XYZ file of C-alpha atoms in Angstrom:
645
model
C -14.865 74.268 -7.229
C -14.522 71.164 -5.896
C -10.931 70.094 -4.060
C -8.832 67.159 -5.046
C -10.391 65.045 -1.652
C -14.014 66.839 -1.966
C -13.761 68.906 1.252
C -15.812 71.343 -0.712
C -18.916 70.420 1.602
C -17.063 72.438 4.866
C -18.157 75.359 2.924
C -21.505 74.648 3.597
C -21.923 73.790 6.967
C -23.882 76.176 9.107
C -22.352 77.464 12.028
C -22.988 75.083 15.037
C -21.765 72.401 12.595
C -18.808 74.094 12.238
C -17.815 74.263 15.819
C -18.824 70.127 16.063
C -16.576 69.609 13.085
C -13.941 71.762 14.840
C -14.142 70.004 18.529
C -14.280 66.563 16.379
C -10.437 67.356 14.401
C -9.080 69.531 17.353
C -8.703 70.852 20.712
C -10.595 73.942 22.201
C -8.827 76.818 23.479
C -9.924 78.785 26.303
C -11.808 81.674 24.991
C -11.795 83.602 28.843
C -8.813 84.808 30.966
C -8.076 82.425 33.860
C -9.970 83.533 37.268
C -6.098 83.105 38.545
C -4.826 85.473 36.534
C -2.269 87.976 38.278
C -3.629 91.051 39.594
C -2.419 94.452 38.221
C 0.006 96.421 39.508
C 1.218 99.371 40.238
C 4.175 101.231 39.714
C 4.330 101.744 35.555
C 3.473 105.126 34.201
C 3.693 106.754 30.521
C 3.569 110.484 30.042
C 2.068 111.880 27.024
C 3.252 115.485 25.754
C -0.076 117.741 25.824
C -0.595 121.562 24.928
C 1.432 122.512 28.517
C 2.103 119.606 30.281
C 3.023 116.138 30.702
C 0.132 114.092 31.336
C 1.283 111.081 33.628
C -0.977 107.648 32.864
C -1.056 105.057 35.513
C -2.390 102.053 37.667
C -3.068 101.742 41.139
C -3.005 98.321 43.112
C -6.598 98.127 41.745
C -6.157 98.422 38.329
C -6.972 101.929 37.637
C -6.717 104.224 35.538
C -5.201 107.651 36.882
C -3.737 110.731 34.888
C -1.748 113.747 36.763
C -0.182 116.786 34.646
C 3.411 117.039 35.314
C 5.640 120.033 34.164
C 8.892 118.594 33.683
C 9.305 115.137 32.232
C 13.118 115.137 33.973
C 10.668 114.635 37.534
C 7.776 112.492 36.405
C 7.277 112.613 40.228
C 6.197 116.401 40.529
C 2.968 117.241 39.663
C 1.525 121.049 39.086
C -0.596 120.415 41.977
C -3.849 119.675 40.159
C -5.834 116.821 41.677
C -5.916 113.448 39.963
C -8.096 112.628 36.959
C -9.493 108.661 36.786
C -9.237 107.456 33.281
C -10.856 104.157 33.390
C -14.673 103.056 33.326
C -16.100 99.643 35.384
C -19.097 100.337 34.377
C -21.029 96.457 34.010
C -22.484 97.444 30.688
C -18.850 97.287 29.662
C -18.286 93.528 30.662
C -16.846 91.957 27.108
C -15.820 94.470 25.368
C -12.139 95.670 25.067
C -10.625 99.211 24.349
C -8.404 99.389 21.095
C -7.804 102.820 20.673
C -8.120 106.204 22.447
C -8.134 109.869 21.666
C -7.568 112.911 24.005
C -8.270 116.234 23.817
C -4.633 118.777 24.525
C -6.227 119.479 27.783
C -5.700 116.107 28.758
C -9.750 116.597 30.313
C -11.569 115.425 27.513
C -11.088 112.014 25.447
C -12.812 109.322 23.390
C -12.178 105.681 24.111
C -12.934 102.831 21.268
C -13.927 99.830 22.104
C -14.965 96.861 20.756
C -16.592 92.885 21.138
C -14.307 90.973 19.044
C -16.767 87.802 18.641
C -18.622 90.202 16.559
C -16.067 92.655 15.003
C -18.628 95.475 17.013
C -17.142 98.607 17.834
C -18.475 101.546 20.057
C -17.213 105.229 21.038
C -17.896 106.716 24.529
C -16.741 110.701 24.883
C -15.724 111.287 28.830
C -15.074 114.689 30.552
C -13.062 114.290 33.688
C -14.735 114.308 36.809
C -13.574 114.437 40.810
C -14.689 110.860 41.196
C -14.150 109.464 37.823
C -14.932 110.080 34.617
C -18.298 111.420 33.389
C -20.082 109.264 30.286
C -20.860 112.087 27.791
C -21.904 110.310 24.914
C -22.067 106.771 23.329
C -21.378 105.941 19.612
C -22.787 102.774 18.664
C -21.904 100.887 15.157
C -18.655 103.146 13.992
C -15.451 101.609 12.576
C -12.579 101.859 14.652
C -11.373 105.793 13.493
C -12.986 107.935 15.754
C -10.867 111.631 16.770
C -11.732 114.620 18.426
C -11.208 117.987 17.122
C -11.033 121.899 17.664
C -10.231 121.725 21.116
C -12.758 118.702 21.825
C -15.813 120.748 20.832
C -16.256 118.200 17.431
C -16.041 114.708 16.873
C -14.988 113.055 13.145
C -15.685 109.398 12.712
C -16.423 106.546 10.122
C -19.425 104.215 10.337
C -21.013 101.683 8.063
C -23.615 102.324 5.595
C -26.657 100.849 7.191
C -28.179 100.065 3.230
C -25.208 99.591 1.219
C -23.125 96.259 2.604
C -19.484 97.185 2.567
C -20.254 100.813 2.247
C -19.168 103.467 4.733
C -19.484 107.097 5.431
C -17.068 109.321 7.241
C -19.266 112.174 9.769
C -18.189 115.043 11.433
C -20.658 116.212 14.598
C -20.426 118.405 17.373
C -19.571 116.270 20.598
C -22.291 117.346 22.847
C -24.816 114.963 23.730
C -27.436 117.633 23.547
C -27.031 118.730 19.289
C -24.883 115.648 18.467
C -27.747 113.866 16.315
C -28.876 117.083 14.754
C -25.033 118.279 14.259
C -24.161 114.888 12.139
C -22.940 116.102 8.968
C -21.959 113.352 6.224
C -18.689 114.671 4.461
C -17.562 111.416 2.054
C -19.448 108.070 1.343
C -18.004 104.741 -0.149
C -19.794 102.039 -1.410
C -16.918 100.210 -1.327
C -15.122 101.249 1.648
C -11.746 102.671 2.110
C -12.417 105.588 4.065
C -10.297 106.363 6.845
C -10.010 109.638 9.555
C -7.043 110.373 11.378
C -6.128 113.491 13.341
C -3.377 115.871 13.011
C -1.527 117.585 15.583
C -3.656 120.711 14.981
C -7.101 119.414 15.931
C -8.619 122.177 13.637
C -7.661 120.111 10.190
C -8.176 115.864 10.067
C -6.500 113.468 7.281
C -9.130 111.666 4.928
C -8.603 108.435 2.871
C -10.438 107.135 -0.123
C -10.532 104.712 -2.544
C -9.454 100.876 -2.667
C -6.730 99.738 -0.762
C -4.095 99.991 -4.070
C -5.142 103.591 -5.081
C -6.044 105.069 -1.694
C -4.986 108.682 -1.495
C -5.256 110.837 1.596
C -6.940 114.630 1.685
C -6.853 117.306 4.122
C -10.150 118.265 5.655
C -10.857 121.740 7.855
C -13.204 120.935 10.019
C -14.308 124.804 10.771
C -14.748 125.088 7.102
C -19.004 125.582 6.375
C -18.911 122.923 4.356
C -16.107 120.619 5.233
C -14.729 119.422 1.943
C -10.926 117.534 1.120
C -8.456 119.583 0.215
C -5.695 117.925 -1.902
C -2.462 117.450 -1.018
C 0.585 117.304 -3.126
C 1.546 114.494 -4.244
C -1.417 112.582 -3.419
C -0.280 110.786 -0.588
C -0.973 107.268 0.201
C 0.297 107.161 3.657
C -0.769 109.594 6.237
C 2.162 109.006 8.583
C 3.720 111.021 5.943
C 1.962 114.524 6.422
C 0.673 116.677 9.045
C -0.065 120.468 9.898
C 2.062 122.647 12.401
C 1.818 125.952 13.500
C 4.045 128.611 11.846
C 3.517 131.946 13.617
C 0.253 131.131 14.708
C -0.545 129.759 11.192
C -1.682 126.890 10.088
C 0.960 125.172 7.836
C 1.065 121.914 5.702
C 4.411 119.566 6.675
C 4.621 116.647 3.963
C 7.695 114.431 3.507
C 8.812 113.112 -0.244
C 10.966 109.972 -0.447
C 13.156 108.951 -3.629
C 15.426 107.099 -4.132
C 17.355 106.294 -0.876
C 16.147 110.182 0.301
C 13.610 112.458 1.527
C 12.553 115.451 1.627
C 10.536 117.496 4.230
C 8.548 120.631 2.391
C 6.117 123.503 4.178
C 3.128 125.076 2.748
C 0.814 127.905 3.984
C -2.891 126.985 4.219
C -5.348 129.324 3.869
C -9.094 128.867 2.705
C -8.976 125.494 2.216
C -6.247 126.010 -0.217
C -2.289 125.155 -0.129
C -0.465 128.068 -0.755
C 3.235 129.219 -0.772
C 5.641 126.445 -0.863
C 9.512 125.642 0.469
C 11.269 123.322 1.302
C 12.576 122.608 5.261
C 15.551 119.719 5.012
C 16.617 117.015 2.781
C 18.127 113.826 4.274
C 19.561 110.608 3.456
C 17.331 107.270 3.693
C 13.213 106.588 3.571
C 11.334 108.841 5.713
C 8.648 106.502 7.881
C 6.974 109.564 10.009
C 6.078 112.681 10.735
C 4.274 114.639 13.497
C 4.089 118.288 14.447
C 4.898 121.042 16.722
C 4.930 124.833 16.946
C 7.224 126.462 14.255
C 8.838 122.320 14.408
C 8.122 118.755 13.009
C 9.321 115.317 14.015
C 11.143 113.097 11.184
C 11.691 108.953 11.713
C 14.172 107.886 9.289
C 14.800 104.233 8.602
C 18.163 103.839 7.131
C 20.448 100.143 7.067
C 18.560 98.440 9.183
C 18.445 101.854 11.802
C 15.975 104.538 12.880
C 16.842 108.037 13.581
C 14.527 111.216 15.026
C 15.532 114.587 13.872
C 13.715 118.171 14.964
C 13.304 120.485 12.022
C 12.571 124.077 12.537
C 10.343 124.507 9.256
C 11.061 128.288 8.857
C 13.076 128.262 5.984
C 15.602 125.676 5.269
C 17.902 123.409 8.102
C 20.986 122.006 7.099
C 24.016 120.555 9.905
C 21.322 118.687 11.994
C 22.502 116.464 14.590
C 19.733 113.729 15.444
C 17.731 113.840 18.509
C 17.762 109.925 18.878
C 19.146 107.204 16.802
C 18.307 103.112 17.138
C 18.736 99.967 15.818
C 14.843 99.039 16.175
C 11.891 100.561 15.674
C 10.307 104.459 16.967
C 6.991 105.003 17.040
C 5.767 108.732 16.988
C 1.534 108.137 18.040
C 2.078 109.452 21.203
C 2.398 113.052 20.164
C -1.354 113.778 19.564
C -1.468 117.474 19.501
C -0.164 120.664 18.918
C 1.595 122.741 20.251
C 2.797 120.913 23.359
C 5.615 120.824 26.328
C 7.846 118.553 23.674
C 7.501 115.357 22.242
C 8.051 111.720 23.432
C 8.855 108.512 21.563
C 8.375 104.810 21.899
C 11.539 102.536 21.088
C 11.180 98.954 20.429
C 14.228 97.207 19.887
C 15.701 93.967 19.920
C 13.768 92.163 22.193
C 13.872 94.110 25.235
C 10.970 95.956 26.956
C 9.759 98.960 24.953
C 10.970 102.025 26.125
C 9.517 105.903 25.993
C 12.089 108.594 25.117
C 11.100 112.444 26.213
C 12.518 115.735 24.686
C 11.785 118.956 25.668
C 10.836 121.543 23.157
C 14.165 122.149 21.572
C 14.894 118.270 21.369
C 17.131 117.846 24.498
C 16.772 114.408 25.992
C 14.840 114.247 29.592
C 15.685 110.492 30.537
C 17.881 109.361 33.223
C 21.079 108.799 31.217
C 21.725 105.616 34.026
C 18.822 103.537 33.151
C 19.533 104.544 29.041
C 22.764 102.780 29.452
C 21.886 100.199 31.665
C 18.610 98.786 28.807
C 20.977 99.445 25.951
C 23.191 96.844 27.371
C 21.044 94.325 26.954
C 20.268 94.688 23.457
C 20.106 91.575 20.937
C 22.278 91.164 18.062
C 20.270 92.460 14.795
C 20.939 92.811 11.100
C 18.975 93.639 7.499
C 20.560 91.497 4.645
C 19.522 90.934 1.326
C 19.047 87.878 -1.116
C 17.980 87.110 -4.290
C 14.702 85.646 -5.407
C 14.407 83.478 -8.348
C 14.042 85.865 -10.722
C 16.611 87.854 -9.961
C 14.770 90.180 -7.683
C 16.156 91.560 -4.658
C 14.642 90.879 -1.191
C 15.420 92.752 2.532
C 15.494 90.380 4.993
C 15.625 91.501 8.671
C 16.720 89.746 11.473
C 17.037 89.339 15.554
C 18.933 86.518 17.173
C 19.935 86.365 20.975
C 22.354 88.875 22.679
C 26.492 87.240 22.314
C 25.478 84.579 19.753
C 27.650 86.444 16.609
C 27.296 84.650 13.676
C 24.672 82.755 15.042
C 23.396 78.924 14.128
C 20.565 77.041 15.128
C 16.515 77.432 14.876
C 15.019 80.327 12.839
C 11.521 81.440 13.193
C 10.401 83.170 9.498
C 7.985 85.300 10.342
C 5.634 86.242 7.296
C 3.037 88.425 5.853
C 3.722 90.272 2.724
C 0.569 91.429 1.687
C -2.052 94.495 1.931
C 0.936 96.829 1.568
C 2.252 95.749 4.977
C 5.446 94.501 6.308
C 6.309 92.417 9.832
C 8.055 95.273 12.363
C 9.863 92.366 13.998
C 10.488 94.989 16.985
C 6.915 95.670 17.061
C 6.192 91.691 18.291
C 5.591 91.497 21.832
C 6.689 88.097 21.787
C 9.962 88.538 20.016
C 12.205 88.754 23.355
C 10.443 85.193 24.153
C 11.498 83.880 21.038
C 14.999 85.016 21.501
C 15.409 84.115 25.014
C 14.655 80.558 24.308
C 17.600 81.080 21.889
C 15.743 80.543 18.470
C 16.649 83.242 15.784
C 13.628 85.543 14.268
C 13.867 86.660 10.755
C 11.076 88.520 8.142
C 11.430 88.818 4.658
C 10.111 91.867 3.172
C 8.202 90.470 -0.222
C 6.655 91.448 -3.295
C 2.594 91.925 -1.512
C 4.260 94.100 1.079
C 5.627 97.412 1.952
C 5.682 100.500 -0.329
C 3.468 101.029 -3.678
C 5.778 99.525 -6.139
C 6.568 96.528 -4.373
C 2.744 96.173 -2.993
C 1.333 95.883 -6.558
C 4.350 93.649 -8.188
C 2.702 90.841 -5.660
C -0.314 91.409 -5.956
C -3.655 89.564 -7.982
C -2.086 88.158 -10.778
C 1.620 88.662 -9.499
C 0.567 87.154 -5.886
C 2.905 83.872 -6.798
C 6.093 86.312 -6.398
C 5.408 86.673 -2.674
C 5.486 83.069 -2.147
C 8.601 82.922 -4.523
C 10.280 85.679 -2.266
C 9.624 83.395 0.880
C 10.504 80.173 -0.446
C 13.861 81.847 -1.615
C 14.114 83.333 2.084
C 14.012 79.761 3.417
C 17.081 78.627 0.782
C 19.310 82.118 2.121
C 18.623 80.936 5.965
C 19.425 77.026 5.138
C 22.439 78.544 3.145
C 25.047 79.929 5.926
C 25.891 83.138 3.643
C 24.622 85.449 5.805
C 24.432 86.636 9.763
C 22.082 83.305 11.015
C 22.542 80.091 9.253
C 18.910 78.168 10.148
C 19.295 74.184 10.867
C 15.891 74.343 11.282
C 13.257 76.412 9.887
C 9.792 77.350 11.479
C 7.375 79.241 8.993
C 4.888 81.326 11.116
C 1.904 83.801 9.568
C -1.492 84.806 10.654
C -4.159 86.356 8.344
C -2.514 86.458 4.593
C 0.556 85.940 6.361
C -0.658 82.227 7.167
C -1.541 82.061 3.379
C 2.483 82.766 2.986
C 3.516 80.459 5.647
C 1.583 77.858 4.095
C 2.520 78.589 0.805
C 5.729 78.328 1.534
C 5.897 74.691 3.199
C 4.203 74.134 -0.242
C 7.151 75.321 -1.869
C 10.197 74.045 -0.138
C 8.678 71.073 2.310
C 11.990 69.532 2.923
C 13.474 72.702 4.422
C 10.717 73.663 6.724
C 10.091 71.606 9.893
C 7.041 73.526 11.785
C 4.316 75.504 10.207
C 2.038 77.640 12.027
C -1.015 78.967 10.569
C -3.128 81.437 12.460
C -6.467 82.528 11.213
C -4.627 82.028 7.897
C -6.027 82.748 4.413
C -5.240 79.551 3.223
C -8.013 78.619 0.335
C -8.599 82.310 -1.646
C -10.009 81.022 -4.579
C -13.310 80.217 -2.739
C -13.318 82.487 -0.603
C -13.316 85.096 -3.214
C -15.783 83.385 -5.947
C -18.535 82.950 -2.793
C -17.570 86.251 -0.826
C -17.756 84.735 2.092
C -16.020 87.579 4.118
C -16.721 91.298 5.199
C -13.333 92.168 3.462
C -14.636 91.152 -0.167
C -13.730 94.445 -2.113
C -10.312 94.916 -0.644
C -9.743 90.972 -0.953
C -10.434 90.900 -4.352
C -8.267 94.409 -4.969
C -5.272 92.129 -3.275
C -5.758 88.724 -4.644
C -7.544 89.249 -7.318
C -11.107 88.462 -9.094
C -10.924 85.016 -10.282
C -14.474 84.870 -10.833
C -13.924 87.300 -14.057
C -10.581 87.660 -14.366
C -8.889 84.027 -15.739
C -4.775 85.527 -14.969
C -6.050 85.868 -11.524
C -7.639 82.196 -11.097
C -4.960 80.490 -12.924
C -1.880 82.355 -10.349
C -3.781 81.333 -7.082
C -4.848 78.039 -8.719
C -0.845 77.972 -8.718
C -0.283 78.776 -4.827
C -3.475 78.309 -2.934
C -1.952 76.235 -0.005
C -4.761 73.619 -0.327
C -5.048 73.147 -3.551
C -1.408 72.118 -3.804
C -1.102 69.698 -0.757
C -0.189 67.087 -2.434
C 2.020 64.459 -1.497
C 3.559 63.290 1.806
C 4.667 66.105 4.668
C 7.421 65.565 7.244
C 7.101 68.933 8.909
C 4.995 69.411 12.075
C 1.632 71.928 11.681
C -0.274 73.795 14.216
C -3.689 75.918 12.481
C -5.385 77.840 15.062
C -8.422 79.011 14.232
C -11.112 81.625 15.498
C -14.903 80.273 15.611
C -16.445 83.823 15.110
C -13.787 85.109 12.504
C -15.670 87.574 9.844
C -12.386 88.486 8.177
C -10.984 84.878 7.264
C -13.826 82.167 7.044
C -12.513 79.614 9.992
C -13.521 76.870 7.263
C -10.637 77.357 5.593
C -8.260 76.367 8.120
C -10.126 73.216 9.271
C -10.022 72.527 5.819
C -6.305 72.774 5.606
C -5.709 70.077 8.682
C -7.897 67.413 7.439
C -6.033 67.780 3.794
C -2.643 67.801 5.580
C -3.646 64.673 8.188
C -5.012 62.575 5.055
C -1.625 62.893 3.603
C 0.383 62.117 6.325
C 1.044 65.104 7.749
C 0.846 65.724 11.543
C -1.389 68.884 12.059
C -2.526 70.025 15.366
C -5.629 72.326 15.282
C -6.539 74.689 17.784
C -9.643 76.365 17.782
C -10.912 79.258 19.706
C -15.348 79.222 19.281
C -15.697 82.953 20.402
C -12.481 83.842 18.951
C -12.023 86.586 16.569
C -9.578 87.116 13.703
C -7.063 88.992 15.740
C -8.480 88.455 19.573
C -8.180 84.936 20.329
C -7.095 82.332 23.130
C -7.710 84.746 25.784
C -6.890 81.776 28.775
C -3.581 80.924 27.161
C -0.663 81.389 28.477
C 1.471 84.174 26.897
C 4.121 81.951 25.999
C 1.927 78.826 24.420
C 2.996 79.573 20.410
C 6.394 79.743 21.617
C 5.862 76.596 24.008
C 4.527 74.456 20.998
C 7.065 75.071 18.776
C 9.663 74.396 21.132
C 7.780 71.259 22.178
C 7.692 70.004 18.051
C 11.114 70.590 17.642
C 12.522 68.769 20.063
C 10.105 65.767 19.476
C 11.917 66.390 16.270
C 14.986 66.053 17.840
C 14.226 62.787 19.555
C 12.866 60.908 16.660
């Protein structure tokens, strides 16, 4: 498919042409952290609830990694008297590659640390046991996806790793984790050809949570991993999130916790397990808004409940039913549960993110009673930003949530509005979950995200998806029109659109759509020409790319609705808004061609596009000299050059 200006030939380029054809249309980003980078310090710690303690994380002067096990969370500063355990590893065959996730055992002595070398989307596990010194290197995993767990009290490992014969296939393993029988242990329990499969722990280590299928009809199992022959075990329902099921302990018994939402509700229900099978059923509580979470405890589970633009935690005792329960913590922001790993445990902790302020960690004991210092809960809730969720109305009629975050004493407020965007893969924008969004609001611009048609839960995933994509960009467009329109908490006199991955495809998109009422567009990494991307599949992503835009190369509804919206395809015309594309050299999940592709377009119509590129950047790991601040600087920067002219 050739494009209106025959840029068709960036396609096929090899890679060192691509980075000449970058440094010849834009400026190169620094793809190391500066040597003058400030040192680490000391004095931050996190405690994480374990089977009977608080485990205390922290950094010395030198940047290490230390755990202690505390018994109280009220005095973080009293340990139980057992000597220090070193968490981190300096090791030089390390140099380059990053940690993303990690998994520990409820002894808090055993753990599994992911990492991976983003140039080349190439992840490995190492398994530690603490040692006096530091830790001790147990075992390397080299060439598995990014799920990787312990379980049964760190005696077994469960993990996902690519088919080495099948491209895009995977198979999900469960071995022992000792380096001795680990290779003759490996035990394949589900293969893909396609993909899709996904392993996540629950809070009893003895059972793991199992996805299959493609991204719009995954469904989640239950697995036992002492079972012979681990096999799934269905779960009511057939859930397609696993943040919304776990397994407890009920009188030393094993017991399925699930929540049900409907209709502005939810439901939390029990059931025995036994033999691989679900057995006796009740029901716990019932509640009022969309349950979001769920994690477990002994003869207890932990319920996030997003309601009006607010979060709430309740404890439920899941023998038999609760009813008068007051909540443990509410917020206007967002809670994350992930730091409650196992079960059972000292209590539970949570994460709150809220309103551009610092993230802060809540603690409970068993029985839900705070453990914070109420001095320094009053003193950060002070200093809260304004927030609000609002609605509008898309073209056809169809109602959109719209959240938003503007600085602290500006009520209503007026001025700049950054639209963040996405809307796609199932997904919504957390705007609490941004570590940039107190930035944004402290250099007094407004942050808002739509939550379209492509995002969020299953029935407003699929009416934006393939065929229906072009109501995601409608939802956006109309977002734009609400924020120009005063009718609600900001009114925007100007409007910056801002998306990375499909979200760049919607920021795009939507300059397309409404160019006189946006003034800055930022693309990152952005999906900005699907239709080739898609008919060559150019990308590692092709089966769940073509499950969320579509098949154009067989399907003709498909081609003709991105034929509609694909942001190159319909430049067209003259541009007054400002552009910055950054783009990532070594990207494997959005072809970087596509976004140099995008500026010249823009720049032979008029438009003023600034392209950044990073050449050992990765789709998510990129600019890793920048400052902090330098999206934020640049828009700031092209509005008031804006401002001038």
């Amino acid at each position: 498919m050739n494009l209106p200006n025959d840029l068709a030939w960036v396609d096929d380029i090899d890679h060192s042409q691509l980075l000449a054809e970058l440094a010849c249309h834009g400026t190169e980003i620094p793809s190391e952290p500066s040597d003058d980078a400030p040192p680490a310090r000391a004095g931050g710690y996190q405690l994480l609830p374990i089977e009977d303690s608080w485990l205390r994380l922290e950094q010395d002067e030198s940047g290490r990694l230390w755990a202690s096990h505390v018994p109280d969370a009220r005095f973080p500063d009293v340990s139980d008297g057992s000597p220090q355990v070193r968490f981190d590893d300096d090791n030089p065959d390390l140099d380059g590659w990053m940690t993303t996730r990690a998994d520990i055992d409820g002894s808090g002595r055993r753990w599994v640390s992911v990492l991976r070398r983003p140039e080349r989307e190439a992840y490995v596990a190492l398994l530690y046991d603490a040692g006096e010194t530091g830790p001790t290197r147990s075992l390397m995993m080299r060439g598995i996806y990014p799920d990787v767990s312990l379980l049964d009290g760190g005696s077994r490992l469960v993990f996902v790793e690519p088919d080495r014969e099948v491209r895009g296939g995977q198979r999900a393993i469960v071995a022992l984790a000792d380096p001795e029988r680990y290779e003759s242990s490996r035990r394949e329990i589900a293969h893909s050809a396609t993909g899709g499969i996904s392993v996540k722990p629950c809070s009893v280590r003895r059972y793991f949570k199992m996805s299959h299928g493609i991204r719009s009809e995954r469904v989640w199992d239950l697995v036992d991993a002492r079972a012979k022959t681990p096999t799934p075990i269905s779960v009511p329902g057939s859930p397609s999130d696993p943040s919304l099921f776990d397994v407890a302990l009920l009188d030393g018994k094993p017991t399925l916790v699930q929540l049900f939402n409907g209709d502005d509700s939810w439901a939390l229900q029990a059931s025995l397990l036994h033999r691989e099978r679900v057995m006796s059923t009740w029901v716990c509580a019932t509640g009022v808004g969309r349950a979001r979470e769920l994690v477990s405890g002994t003869g207890h589970a932990i319920v996030r409940v997003a309601q009006d633009g607010e979060e709430t935690l309740y404890r439920i005792n899941i023998e038999g039913f609760s009813s008068g329960r007051e909540p443990a913590l509410r917020s206007p922001g967002v809670l994350d549960l992930r730091q409650n790993q196992v079960t059972p445990s000292i209590g539970f902790a949570a994460t709150e993110l809220a309103s551009g302020v610092m993230p802060y960690v809540w603690y409970f004991d068993r029985a839900g009673e705070c453990r914070n210092d109420p001095e320094e809960v009053a003193l950060r809730a002070a200093g809260l930003a304004n927030s609000a969720r609002e609605s509008y109305t898309s073209f056809d009629g169809y109602t959109v949530d719209l959240d938003l975050r503007w600085p602290a004493g500006d009520a209503p407020f007026c001025g700049a509005v950054v639209l963040m965007l996405y809307g796609a893969y199932g997904l919504d924008l957390d705007l609490d979950l941004d570590p940039d969004l107190g930035t944004w609001l402290g250099r007094g611009f407004a942050v808002a995200t739509p939550h379209v048609r492509g995002g969020g839960p299953e029935q407003r995933h699929l009416a934006g998806t393939r065929a229906k994509r072009d109501r995601s960009v409608a939802d956006a467009v109309a977002a734009v029109h609400h924020l120009r329109s005063g009718k609600g908490a900001v009114t925007a006199t100007q409007v910056v659109t801002l998306g990375a991955s499909a979200g760049g495809f919607l920021s795009a998109a939507t300059l397309n759509g409404c160019r006189d009422e946006v003034d800055i567009c930022v693309v990152v990494n952005g999906f900005v020409d699907p239709i080739t991307s898609l008919l060559r599949g150019d990308t590692q992503t092709r089966a769940s790319d073509e499950d969320e835009w579509g098949d154009p190369r067989n399907n003709p509804n498909d081609l003709e609705t991105l034929r509609r919206i694909a942001p190159i395809e319909n430049l067209v015309g003259s541009y007054s808004a400002e552009a910055l594309v950054v783009v990532s050299g070594c990207d494997v999940r959005v072809n970087p061609r596509q976004g140099l592709k995008w500026v010249m377009r823009y720049r032979e119509l008029g438009g003023s596009a600034e392209l950044w590129f990073d050449p050992k950047g990765a789709h998510d790991c990129w600019g890793a000299g920048l400052p902090r601040t330098a999206l934020v600087d640049w828009v700031s920067q092209a509005l008031a050059r804006r401002a001038e002219a």
